mmCIF file with all atom_site columns, N, CA and C in Angstrom:
data_model
loop_
_atom_site.group_PDB
_atom_site.id
_atom_site.type_symbol
_atom_site.label_atom_id
_atom_site.label_alt_id
_atom_site.label_comp_id
_atom_site.label_asym_id
_atom_site.label_entity_id
_atom_site.label_seq_id
_atom_site.pdbx_PDB_ins_code
_atom_site.Cartn_x
_atom_site.Cartn_y
_atom_site.Cartn_z
_atom_site.occupancy
_atom_site.B_iso_or_equiv
_atom_site.pdbx_formal_charge
_atom_site.auth_seq_id
_atom_site.auth_comp_id
_atom_site.auth_asym_id
_atom_site.auth_atom_id
_atom_site.pdbx_PDB_model_num
ATOM 1   N N  . MET K 1 1  ? 35.989 25.612 -24.639 1.00 0.00 ? 210 MET K N  1
ATOM 2   C CA . MET K 1 1  ? 35.619 26.945 -24.198 1.00 0.00 ? 210 MET K CA 1
ATOM 3   C C  . MET K 1 1  ? 36.179 28.008 -25.144 1.00 0.00 ? 210 MET K C  1
ATOM 4   N N  . ARG K 1 2  ? 37.405 27.804 -25.577 1.00 0.00 ? 211 ARG K N  1
ATOM 5   C CA . ARG K 1 2  ? 38.049 28.779 -26.451 1.00 0.00 ? 211 ARG K CA 1
ATOM 6   C C  . ARG K 1 2  ? 37.316 28.904 -27.786 1.00 0.00 ? 211 ARG K C  1
ATOM 7   N N  . TRP K 1 3  ? 36.842 27.807 -28.313 1.00 0.00 ? 212 TRP K N  1
ATOM 8   C CA . TRP K 1 3  ? 36.135 27.849 -29.601 1.00 0.00 ? 212 TRP K CA 1
ATOM 9   C C  . TRP K 1 3  ? 34.832 28.620 -29.483 1.00 0.00 ? 212 TRP K C  1
ATOM 10  N N  . LEU K 1 4  ? 34.221 28.574 -28.305 1.00 0.00 ? 213 LEU K N  1
ATOM 11  C CA . LEU K 1 4  ? 32.973 29.298 -28.086 1.00 0.00 ? 213 LEU K CA 1
ATOM 12  C C  . LEU K 1 4  ? 33.203 30.810 -28.170 1.00 0.00 ? 213 LEU K C  1
ATOM 13  N N  . VAL K 1 5  ? 34.305 31.273 -27.616 1.00 0.00 ? 214 VAL K N  1
ATOM 14  C CA . VAL K 1 5  ? 34.621 32.699 -27.685 1.00 0.00 ? 214 VAL K CA 1
ATOM 15  C C  . VAL K 1 5  ? 34.897 33.106 -29.128 1.00 0.00 ? 214 VAL K C  1
ATOM 16  N N  . HIS K 1 6  ? 35.580 32.252 -29.882 1.00 0.00 ? 215 HIS K N  1
ATOM 17  C CA . HIS K 1 6  ? 35.811 32.533 -31.307 1.00 0.00 ? 215 HIS K CA 1
ATOM 18  C C  . HIS K 1 6  ? 34.483 32.657 -32.051 1.00 0.00 ? 215 HIS K C  1
ATOM 19  N N  . VAL K 1 7  ? 33.573 31.766 -31.785 1.00 0.00 ? 216 VAL K N  1
ATOM 20  C CA . VAL K 1 7  ? 32.258 31.794 -32.440 1.00 0.00 ? 216 VAL K CA 1
ATOM 21  C C  . VAL K 1 7  ? 31.497 33.062 -32.055 1.00 0.00 ? 216 VAL K C  1
ATOM 22  N N  . ILE K 1 8  ? 31.569 33.445 -30.794 1.00 0.00 ? 217 ILE K N  1
ATOM 23  C CA . ILE K 1 8  ? 30.869 34.659 -30.339 1.00 0.00 ? 217 ILE K CA 1
ATOM 24  C C  . ILE K 1 8  ? 31.434 35.888 -31.042 1.00 0.00 ? 217 ILE K C  1
ATOM 25  N N  . PHE K 1 9  ? 32.760 35.974 -31.157 1.00 0.00 ? 218 PHE K N  1
ATOM 26  C CA . PHE K 1 9  ? 33.348 37.122 -31.839 1.00 0.00 ? 218 PHE K CA 1
ATOM 27  C C  . PHE K 1 9  ? 33.016 37.121 -33.332 1.00 0.00 ? 218 PHE K C  1
ATOM 28  N N  . ILE K 1 10 ? 32.965 35.966 -33.936 1.00 0.00 ? 219 ILE K N  1
ATOM 29  C CA . ILE K 1 10 ? 32.568 35.886 -35.351 1.00 0.00 ? 219 ILE K CA 1
ATOM 30  C C  . ILE K 1 10 ? 31.141 36.390 -35.517 1.00 0.00 ? 219 ILE K C  1
ATOM 31  N N  . ILE K 1 11 ? 30.263 35.997 -34.606 1.00 0.00 ? 220 ILE K N  1
ATOM 32  C CA . ILE K 1 11 ? 28.875 36.467 -34.664 1.00 0.00 ? 220 ILE K CA 1
ATOM 33  C C  . ILE K 1 11 ? 28.816 37.979 -34.481 1.00 0.00 ? 220 ILE K C  1
ATOM 34  N N  . PHE K 1 12 ? 29.604 38.520 -33.542 1.00 0.00 ? 221 PHE K N  1
ATOM 35  C CA . PHE K 1 12 ? 29.643 39.971 -33.351 1.00 0.00 ? 221 PHE K CA 1
ATOM 36  C C  . PHE K 1 12 ? 30.115 40.684 -34.614 1.00 0.00 ? 221 PHE K C  1
ATOM 37  N N  . TYR K 1 13 ? 31.171 40.176 -35.237 1.00 0.00 ? 222 TYR K N  1
ATOM 38  C CA . TYR K 1 13 ? 31.671 40.787 -36.482 1.00 0.00 ? 222 TYR K CA 1
ATOM 39  C C  . TYR K 1 13 ? 30.616 40.735 -37.588 1.00 0.00 ? 222 TYR K C  1
ATOM 40  N N  . LEU K 1 14 ? 29.926 39.625 -37.701 1.00 0.00 ? 223 LEU K N  1
ATOM 41  C CA . LEU K 1 14 ? 28.878 39.513 -38.726 1.00 0.00 ? 223 LEU K CA 1
ATOM 42  C C  . LEU K 1 14 ? 27.731 40.478 -38.458 1.00 0.00 ? 223 LEU K C  1
ATOM 43  N N  . LEU K 1 15 ? 27.337 40.624 -37.205 1.00 0.00 ? 224 LEU K N  1
ATOM 44  C CA . LEU K 1 15 ? 26.264 41.562 -36.867 1.00 0.00 ? 224 LEU K CA 1
ATOM 45  C C  . LEU K 1 15 ? 26.667 43.009 -37.137 1.00 0.00 ? 224 LEU K C  1
ATOM 46  N N  . VAL K 1 16 ? 27.891 43.362 -36.782 1.00 0.00 ? 225 VAL K N  1
ATOM 47  C CA . VAL K 1 16 ? 28.358 44.724 -37.057 1.00 0.00 ? 225 VAL K CA 1
ATOM 48  C C  . VAL K 1 16 ? 28.436 44.961 -38.562 1.00 0.00 ? 225 VAL K C  1
ATOM 49  N N  . THR K 1 17 ? 28.879 43.977 -39.294 1.00 0.00 ? 226 THR K N  1
ATOM 50  C CA . THR K 1 17 ? 28.953 44.119 -40.749 1.00 0.00 ? 226 THR K CA 1
ATOM 51  C C  . THR K 1 17 ? 27.566 44.282 -41.347 1.00 0.00 ? 226 THR K C  1
ATOM 52  N N  . PHE K 1 18 ? 26.635 43.472 -40.920 1.00 0.00 ? 227 PHE K N  1
ATOM 53  C CA . PHE K 1 18 ? 25.292 43.526 -41.493 1.00 0.00 ? 227 PHE K CA 1
ATOM 54  C C  . PHE K 1 18 ? 24.572 44.811 -41.128 1.00 0.00 ? 227 PHE K C  1
ATOM 55  N N  . PHE K 1 19 ? 24.553 45.136 -39.836 1.00 0.00 ? 228 PHE K N  1
ATOM 56  C CA . PHE K 1 19 ? 23.796 46.302 -39.384 1.00 0.00 ? 228 PHE K CA 1
ATOM 57  C C  . PHE K 1 19 ? 24.590 47.608 -39.460 1.00 0.00 ? 228 PHE K C  1
ATOM 58  N N  . GLY K 1 20 ? 25.904 47.530 -39.630 1.00 0.00 ? 229 GLY K N  1
ATOM 59  C CA . GLY K 1 20 ? 26.718 48.727 -39.701 1.00 0.00 ? 229 GLY K CA 1
ATOM 60  C C  . GLY K 1 20 ? 27.076 49.136 -41.109 1.00 0.00 ? 229 GLY K C  1
ATOM 61  N N  . LEU K 1 21 ? 27.619 48.197 -41.873 1.00 0.00 ? 230 LEU K N  1
ATOM 62  C CA . LEU K 1 21 ? 28.037 48.551 -43.225 1.00 0.00 ? 230 LEU K CA 1
ATOM 63  C C  . LEU K 1 21 ? 26.870 48.608 -44.201 1.00 0.00 ? 230 LEU K C  1
ATOM 64  N N  . GLY K 1 22 ? 25.800 47.914 -43.910 1.00 0.00 ? 231 GLY K N  1
ATOM 65  C CA . GLY K 1 22 ? 24.615 47.985 -44.775 1.00 0.00 ? 231 GLY K CA 1
ATOM 66  C C  . GLY K 1 22 ? 24.087 49.404 -44.920 1.00 0.00 ? 231 GLY K C  1
ATOM 67  N N  . PRO K 1 23 ? 23.841 50.099 -43.817 1.00 0.00 ? 232 PRO K N  1
ATOM 68  C CA . PRO K 1 23 ? 23.384 51.487 -43.928 1.00 0.00 ? 232 PRO K CA 1
ATOM 69  C C  . PRO K 1 23 ? 24.410 52.408 -44.591 1.00 0.00 ? 232 PRO K C  1
ATOM 70  N N  . VAL K 1 24 ? 25.694 52.120 -44.418 1.00 0.00 ? 233 VAL K N  1
ATOM 71  C CA . VAL K 1 24 ? 26.709 52.956 -45.053 1.00 0.00 ? 233 VAL K CA 1
ATOM 72  C C  . VAL K 1 24 ? 26.670 52.777 -46.567 1.00 0.00 ? 233 VAL K C  1
ATOM 73  N N  . LEU K 1 25 ? 26.542 51.551 -47.009 1.00 0.00 ? 234 LEU K N  1
ATOM 74  C CA . LEU K 1 25 ? 26.586 51.277 -48.446 1.00 0.00 ? 234 LEU K CA 1
ATOM 75  C C  . LEU K 1 25 ? 25.279 51.595 -49.156 1.00 0.00 ? 234 LEU K C  1
ATOM 76  N N  . PHE K 1 26 ? 24.158 51.376 -48.498 1.00 0.00 ? 235 PHE K N  1
ATOM 77  C CA . PHE K 1 26 ? 22.867 51.485 -49.178 1.00 0.00 ? 235 PHE K CA 1
ATOM 78  C C  . PHE K 1 26 ? 22.019 52.669 -48.715 1.00 0.00 ? 235 PHE K C  1
ATOM 79  N N  . ALA K 1 27 ? 22.580 53.547 -47.908 1.00 0.00 ? 236 ALA K N  1
ATOM 80  C CA . ALA K 1 27 ? 21.806 54.695 -47.421 1.00 0.00 ? 236 ALA K CA 1
ATOM 81  C C  . ALA K 1 27 ? 21.591 55.702 -48.537 1.00 0.00 ? 236 ALA K C  1
ATOM 82  N N  . ASP K 1 28 ? 20.454 56.341 -48.508 1.00 0.00 ? 237 ASP K N  1
ATOM 83  C CA . ASP K 1 28 ? 20.174 57.363 -49.507 1.00 0.00 ? 237 ASP K CA 1
ATOM 84  C C  . ASP K 1 28 ? 20.254 58.752 -48.880 1.00 0.00 ? 237 ASP K C  1
ATOM 85  N N  . GLY K 1 29 ? 20.910 58.837 -47.729 1.00 0.00 ? 238 GLY K N  1
ATOM 86  C CA . GLY K 1 29 ? 21.042 60.110 -47.031 1.00 0.00 ? 238 GLY K CA 1
ATOM 87  C C  . GLY K 1 29 ? 22.192 60.934 -47.575 1.00 0.00 ? 238 GLY K C  1
ATOM 88  N N  . VAL K 1 30 ? 22.543 61.926 -46.821 1.00 0.00 ? 239 VAL K N  1
ATOM 89  C CA . VAL K 1 30 ? 23.611 62.826 -47.197 1.00 0.00 ? 239 VAL K CA 1
ATOM 90  C C  . VAL K 1 30 ? 24.958 62.116 -47.023 1.00 0.00 ? 239 VAL K C  1
ATOM 91  N N  . VAL K 1 31 ? 25.967 62.550 -47.758 1.00 0.00 ? 240 VAL K N  1
ATOM 92  C CA . VAL K 1 31 ? 27.284 61.933 -47.675 1.00 0.00 ? 240 VAL K CA 1
ATOM 93  C C  . VAL K 1 31 ? 27.859 62.072 -46.273 1.00 0.00 ? 240 VAL K C  1
ATOM 94  N N  . GLN K 1 32 ? 27.616 63.199 -45.625 1.00 0.00 ? 241 GLN K N  1
ATOM 95  C CA . GLN K 1 32 ? 28.124 63.426 -44.279 1.00 0.00 ? 241 GLN K CA 1
ATOM 96  C C  . GLN K 1 32 ? 27.574 62.391 -43.296 1.00 0.00 ? 241 GLN K C  1
ATOM 97  N N  . GLU K 1 33 ? 26.317 62.059 -43.445 1.00 0.00 ? 242 GLU K N  1
ATOM 98  C CA . GLU K 1 33 ? 25.701 61.045 -42.574 1.00 0.00 ? 242 GLU K CA 1
ATOM 99  C C  . GLU K 1 33 ? 26.347 59.684 -42.799 1.00 0.00 ? 242 GLU K C  1
ATOM 100 N N  . ARG K 1 34 ? 26.645 59.357 -44.046 1.00 0.00 ? 243 ARG K N  1
ATOM 101 C CA . ARG K 1 34 ? 27.282 58.080 -44.357 1.00 0.00 ? 243 ARG K CA 1
ATOM 102 C C  . ARG K 1 34 ? 28.690 58.027 -43.771 1.00 0.00 ? 243 ARG K C  1
ATOM 103 N N  . ILE K 1 35 ? 29.392 59.152 -43.816 1.00 0.00 ? 244 ILE K N  1
ATOM 104 C CA . ILE K 1 35 ? 30.751 59.189 -43.280 1.00 0.00 ? 244 ILE K CA 1
ATOM 105 C C  . ILE K 1 35 ? 30.729 59.016 -41.766 1.00 0.00 ? 244 ILE K C  1
ATOM 106 N N  . TYR K 1 36 ? 29.812 59.690 -41.076 1.00 0.00 ? 245 TYR K N  1
ATOM 107 C CA . TYR K 1 36 ? 29.699 59.529 -39.629 1.00 0.00 ? 245 TYR K CA 1
ATOM 108 C C  . TYR K 1 36 ? 29.365 58.083 -39.260 1.00 0.00 ? 245 TYR K C  1
ATOM 109 N N  . THR K 1 37 ? 28.458 57.492 -39.995 1.00 0.00 ? 246 THR K N  1
ATOM 110 C CA . THR K 1 37 ? 28.100 56.096 -39.730 1.00 0.00 ? 246 THR K CA 1
ATOM 111 C C  . THR K 1 37 ? 29.290 55.177 -39.971 1.00 0.00 ? 246 THR K C  1
ATOM 112 N N  . ALA K 1 38 ? 30.037 55.423 -41.031 1.00 0.00 ? 247 ALA K N  1
ATOM 113 C CA . ALA K 1 38 ? 31.217 54.600 -41.325 1.00 0.00 ? 247 ALA K CA 1
ATOM 114 C C  . ALA K 1 38 ? 32.263 54.738 -40.222 1.00 0.00 ? 247 ALA K C  1
ATOM 115 N N  . LEU K 1 39 ? 32.472 55.944 -39.724 1.00 0.00 ? 248 LEU K N  1
ATOM 116 C CA . LEU K 1 39 ? 33.443 56.141 -38.647 1.00 0.00 ? 248 LEU K CA 1
ATOM 117 C C  . LEU K 1 39 ? 33.029 55.410 -37.377 1.00 0.00 ? 248 LEU K C  1
ATOM 118 N N  . ILE K 1 40 ? 31.747 55.438 -37.076 1.00 0.00 ? 249 ILE K N  1
ATOM 119 C CA . ILE K 1 40 ? 31.247 54.725 -35.898 1.00 0.00 ? 249 ILE K CA 1
ATOM 120 C C  . ILE K 1 40 ? 31.415 53.222 -36.072 1.00 0.00 ? 249 ILE K C  1
ATOM 121 N N  . VAL K 1 41 ? 31.110 52.725 -37.276 1.00 0.00 ? 250 VAL K N  1
ATOM 122 C CA . VAL K 1 41 ? 31.253 51.292 -37.549 1.00 0.00 ? 250 VAL K CA 1
ATOM 123 C C  . VAL K 1 41 ? 32.718 50.878 -37.440 1.00 0.00 ? 250 VAL K C  1
ATOM 124 N N  . PHE K 1 42 ? 33.627 51.681 -37.987 1.00 0.00 ? 251 PHE K N  1
ATOM 125 C CA . PHE K 1 42 ? 35.052 51.349 -37.884 1.00 0.00 ? 251 PHE K CA 1
ATOM 126 C C  . PHE K 1 42 ? 35.532 51.403 -36.440 1.00 0.00 ? 251 PHE K C  1
ATOM 127 N N  . ALA K 1 43 ? 34.991 52.305 -35.654 1.00 0.00 ? 252 ALA K N  1
ATOM 128 C CA . ALA K 1 43 ? 35.336 52.364 -34.228 1.00 0.00 ? 252 ALA K CA 1
ATOM 129 C C  . ALA K 1 43 ? 34.862 51.096 -33.518 1.00 0.00 ? 252 ALA K C  1
ATOM 130 N N  . ILE K 1 44 ? 33.666 50.634 -33.861 1.00 0.00 ? 253 ILE K N  1
ATOM 131 C CA . ILE K 1 44 ? 33.157 49.392 -33.261 1.00 0.00 ? 253 ILE K CA 1
ATOM 132 C C  . ILE K 1 44 ? 34.024 48.210 -33.668 1.00 0.00 ? 253 ILE K C  1
ATOM 133 N N  . TYR K 1 45 ? 34.447 48.175 -34.949 1.00 0.00 ? 254 TYR K N  1
ATOM 134 C CA . TYR K 1 45 ? 35.380 47.127 -35.386 1.00 0.00 ? 254 TYR K CA 1
ATOM 135 C C  . TYR K 1 45 ? 36.681 47.188 -34.585 1.00 0.00 ? 254 TYR K C  1
ATOM 136 N N  . GLY K 1 46 ? 37.171 48.392 -34.345 1.00 0.00 ? 255 GLY K N  1
ATOM 137 C CA . GLY K 1 46 ? 38.406 48.554 -33.571 1.00 0.00 ? 255 GLY K CA 1
ATOM 138 C C  . GLY K 1 46 ? 38.261 48.040 -32.154 1.00 0.00 ? 255 GLY K C  1
ATOM 139 N N  . VAL K 1 47 ? 37.144 48.366 -31.512 1.00 0.00 ? 256 VAL K N  1
ATOM 140 C CA . VAL K 1 47 ? 36.899 47.902 -30.142 1.00 0.00 ? 256 VAL K CA 1
ATOM 141 C C  . VAL K 1 47 ? 36.773 46.381 -30.109 1.00 0.00 ? 256 VAL K C  1
ATOM 142 N N  . LEU K 1 48 ? 36.054 45.817 -31.063 1.00 0.00 ? 257 LEU K N  1
ATOM 143 C CA . LEU K 1 48 ? 35.922 44.351 -31.134 1.00 0.00 ? 257 LEU K CA 1
ATOM 144 C C  . LEU K 1 48 ? 37.278 43.688 -31.327 1.00 0.00 ? 257 LEU K C  1
ATOM 145 N N  . THR K 1 49 ? 38.071 44.233 -32.224 1.00 0.00 ? 258 THR K N  1
ATOM 146 C CA . THR K 1 49 ? 39.391 43.666 -32.493 1.00 0.00 ? 258 THR K CA 1
ATOM 147 C C  . THR K 1 49 ? 40.293 43.772 -31.271 1.00 0.00 ? 258 THR K C  1
ATOM 148 N N  . TYR K 1 50 ? 40.231 44.906 -30.575 1.00 0.00 ? 259 TYR K N  1
ATOM 149 C CA . TYR K 1 50 ? 41.025 45.078 -29.360 1.00 0.00 ? 259 TYR K CA 1
ATOM 150 C C  . TYR K 1 50 ? 40.679 44.001 -28.328 1.00 0.00 ? 259 TYR K C  1
ATOM 151 N N  . PHE K 1 51 ? 39.395 43.822 -28.060 1.00 0.00 ? 260 PHE K N  1
ATOM 152 C CA . PHE K 1 51 ? 39.003 42.829 -27.057 1.00 0.00 ? 260 PHE K CA 1
ATOM 153 C C  . PHE K 1 51 ? 39.300 41.406 -27.520 1.00 0.00 ? 260 PHE K C  1
ATOM 154 N N  . TYR K 1 52 ? 39.178 41.150 -28.813 1.00 0.00 ? 261 TYR K N  1
ATOM 155 C CA . TYR K 1 52 ? 39.481 39.818 -29.340 1.00 0.00 ? 261 TYR K CA 1
ATOM 156 C C  . TYR K 1 52 ? 40.974 39.521 -29.173 1.00 0.00 ? 261 TYR K C  1
ATOM 157 N N  . LEU K 1 53 ? 41.821 40.470 -29.553 1.00 0.00 ? 262 LEU K N  1
ATOM 158 C CA . LEU K 1 53 ? 43.261 40.257 -29.402 1.00 0.00 ? 262 LEU K CA 1
ATOM 159 C C  . LEU K 1 53 ? 43.662 40.169 -27.932 1.00 0.00 ? 262 LEU K C  1
ATOM 160 N N  . LYS K 1 54 ? 43.020 40.952 -27.097 1.00 0.00 ? 263 LYS K N  1
ATOM 161 C CA . LYS K 1 54 ? 43.289 40.894 -25.664 1.00 0.00 ? 263 LYS K CA 1
ATOM 162 C C  . LYS K 1 54 ? 42.937 39.513 -25.114 1.00 0.00 ? 263 LYS K C  1
ATOM 163 N N  . PHE K 1 55 ? 41.818 38.960 -25.561 1.00 0.00 ? 264 PHE K N  1
ATOM 164 C CA . PHE K 1 55 ? 41.427 37.621 -25.108 1.00 0.00 ? 264 PHE K CA 1
ATOM 165 C C  . PHE K 1 55 ? 42.404 36.575 -25.602 1.00 0.00 ? 264 PHE K C  1
ATOM 166 N N  . ILE K 1 56 ? 42.829 36.670 -26.854 1.00 0.00 ? 265 ILE K N  1
ATOM 167 C CA . ILE K 1 56 ? 43.739 35.690 -27.429 1.00 0.00 ? 265 ILE K CA 1
ATOM 168 C C  . ILE K 1 56 ? 45.076 35.709 -26.664 1.00 0.00 ? 265 ILE K C  1
ATOM 169 N N  . ARG K 1 57 ? 45.584 36.915 -26.386 1.00 0.00 ? 266 ARG K N  1
ATOM 170 C CA . ARG K 1 57 ? 46.880 37.023 -25.678 1.00 0.00 ? 266 ARG K CA 1
ATOM 171 C C  . ARG K 1 57 ? 46.760 36.609 -24.222 1.00 0.00 ? 266 ARG K C  1
ATOM 172 N N  . MET K 1 58 ? 45.575 36.779 -23.639 1.00 0.00 ? 267 MET K N  1
ATOM 173 C CA . MET K 1 58 ? 45.378 36.424 -22.245 1.00 0.00 ? 267 MET K CA 1
ATOM 174 C C  . MET K 1 58 ? 45.436 34.905 -22.069 1.00 0.00 ? 267 MET K C  1
ATOM 175 N N  . LYS K 1 59 ? 44.969 34.166 -23.033 1.00 0.00 ? 268 LYS K N  1
ATOM 176 C CA . LYS K 1 59 ? 44.897 32.712 -22.906 1.00 0.00 ? 268 LYS K CA 1
ATOM 177 C C  . LYS K 1 59 ? 46.226 32.021 -23.193 1.00 0.00 ? 268 LYS K C  1
ATOM 178 N N  . LYS K 1 60 ? 47.201 32.732 -23.755 1.00 0.00 ? 269 LYS K N  1
ATOM 179 C CA . LYS K 1 60 ? 48.480 32.076 -24.066 1.00 0.00 ? 269 LYS K CA 1
ATOM 180 C C  . LYS K 1 60 ? 49.411 32.077 -22.905 1.00 0.00 ? 269 LYS K C  1
#
């Protein structure tokens, strides 16, 4: 069961990286738009990391 949660979080991280950092790196918009997108992506990474660490500590 524990390995399944690890796999799910890995998939979430990969999806956020693909759909979040892709537009930040390859967008042809204004710099301000790229910065806002990057901040949102980093916030999503923070939330994912928080829940992942919370799950890891809960199981010990």
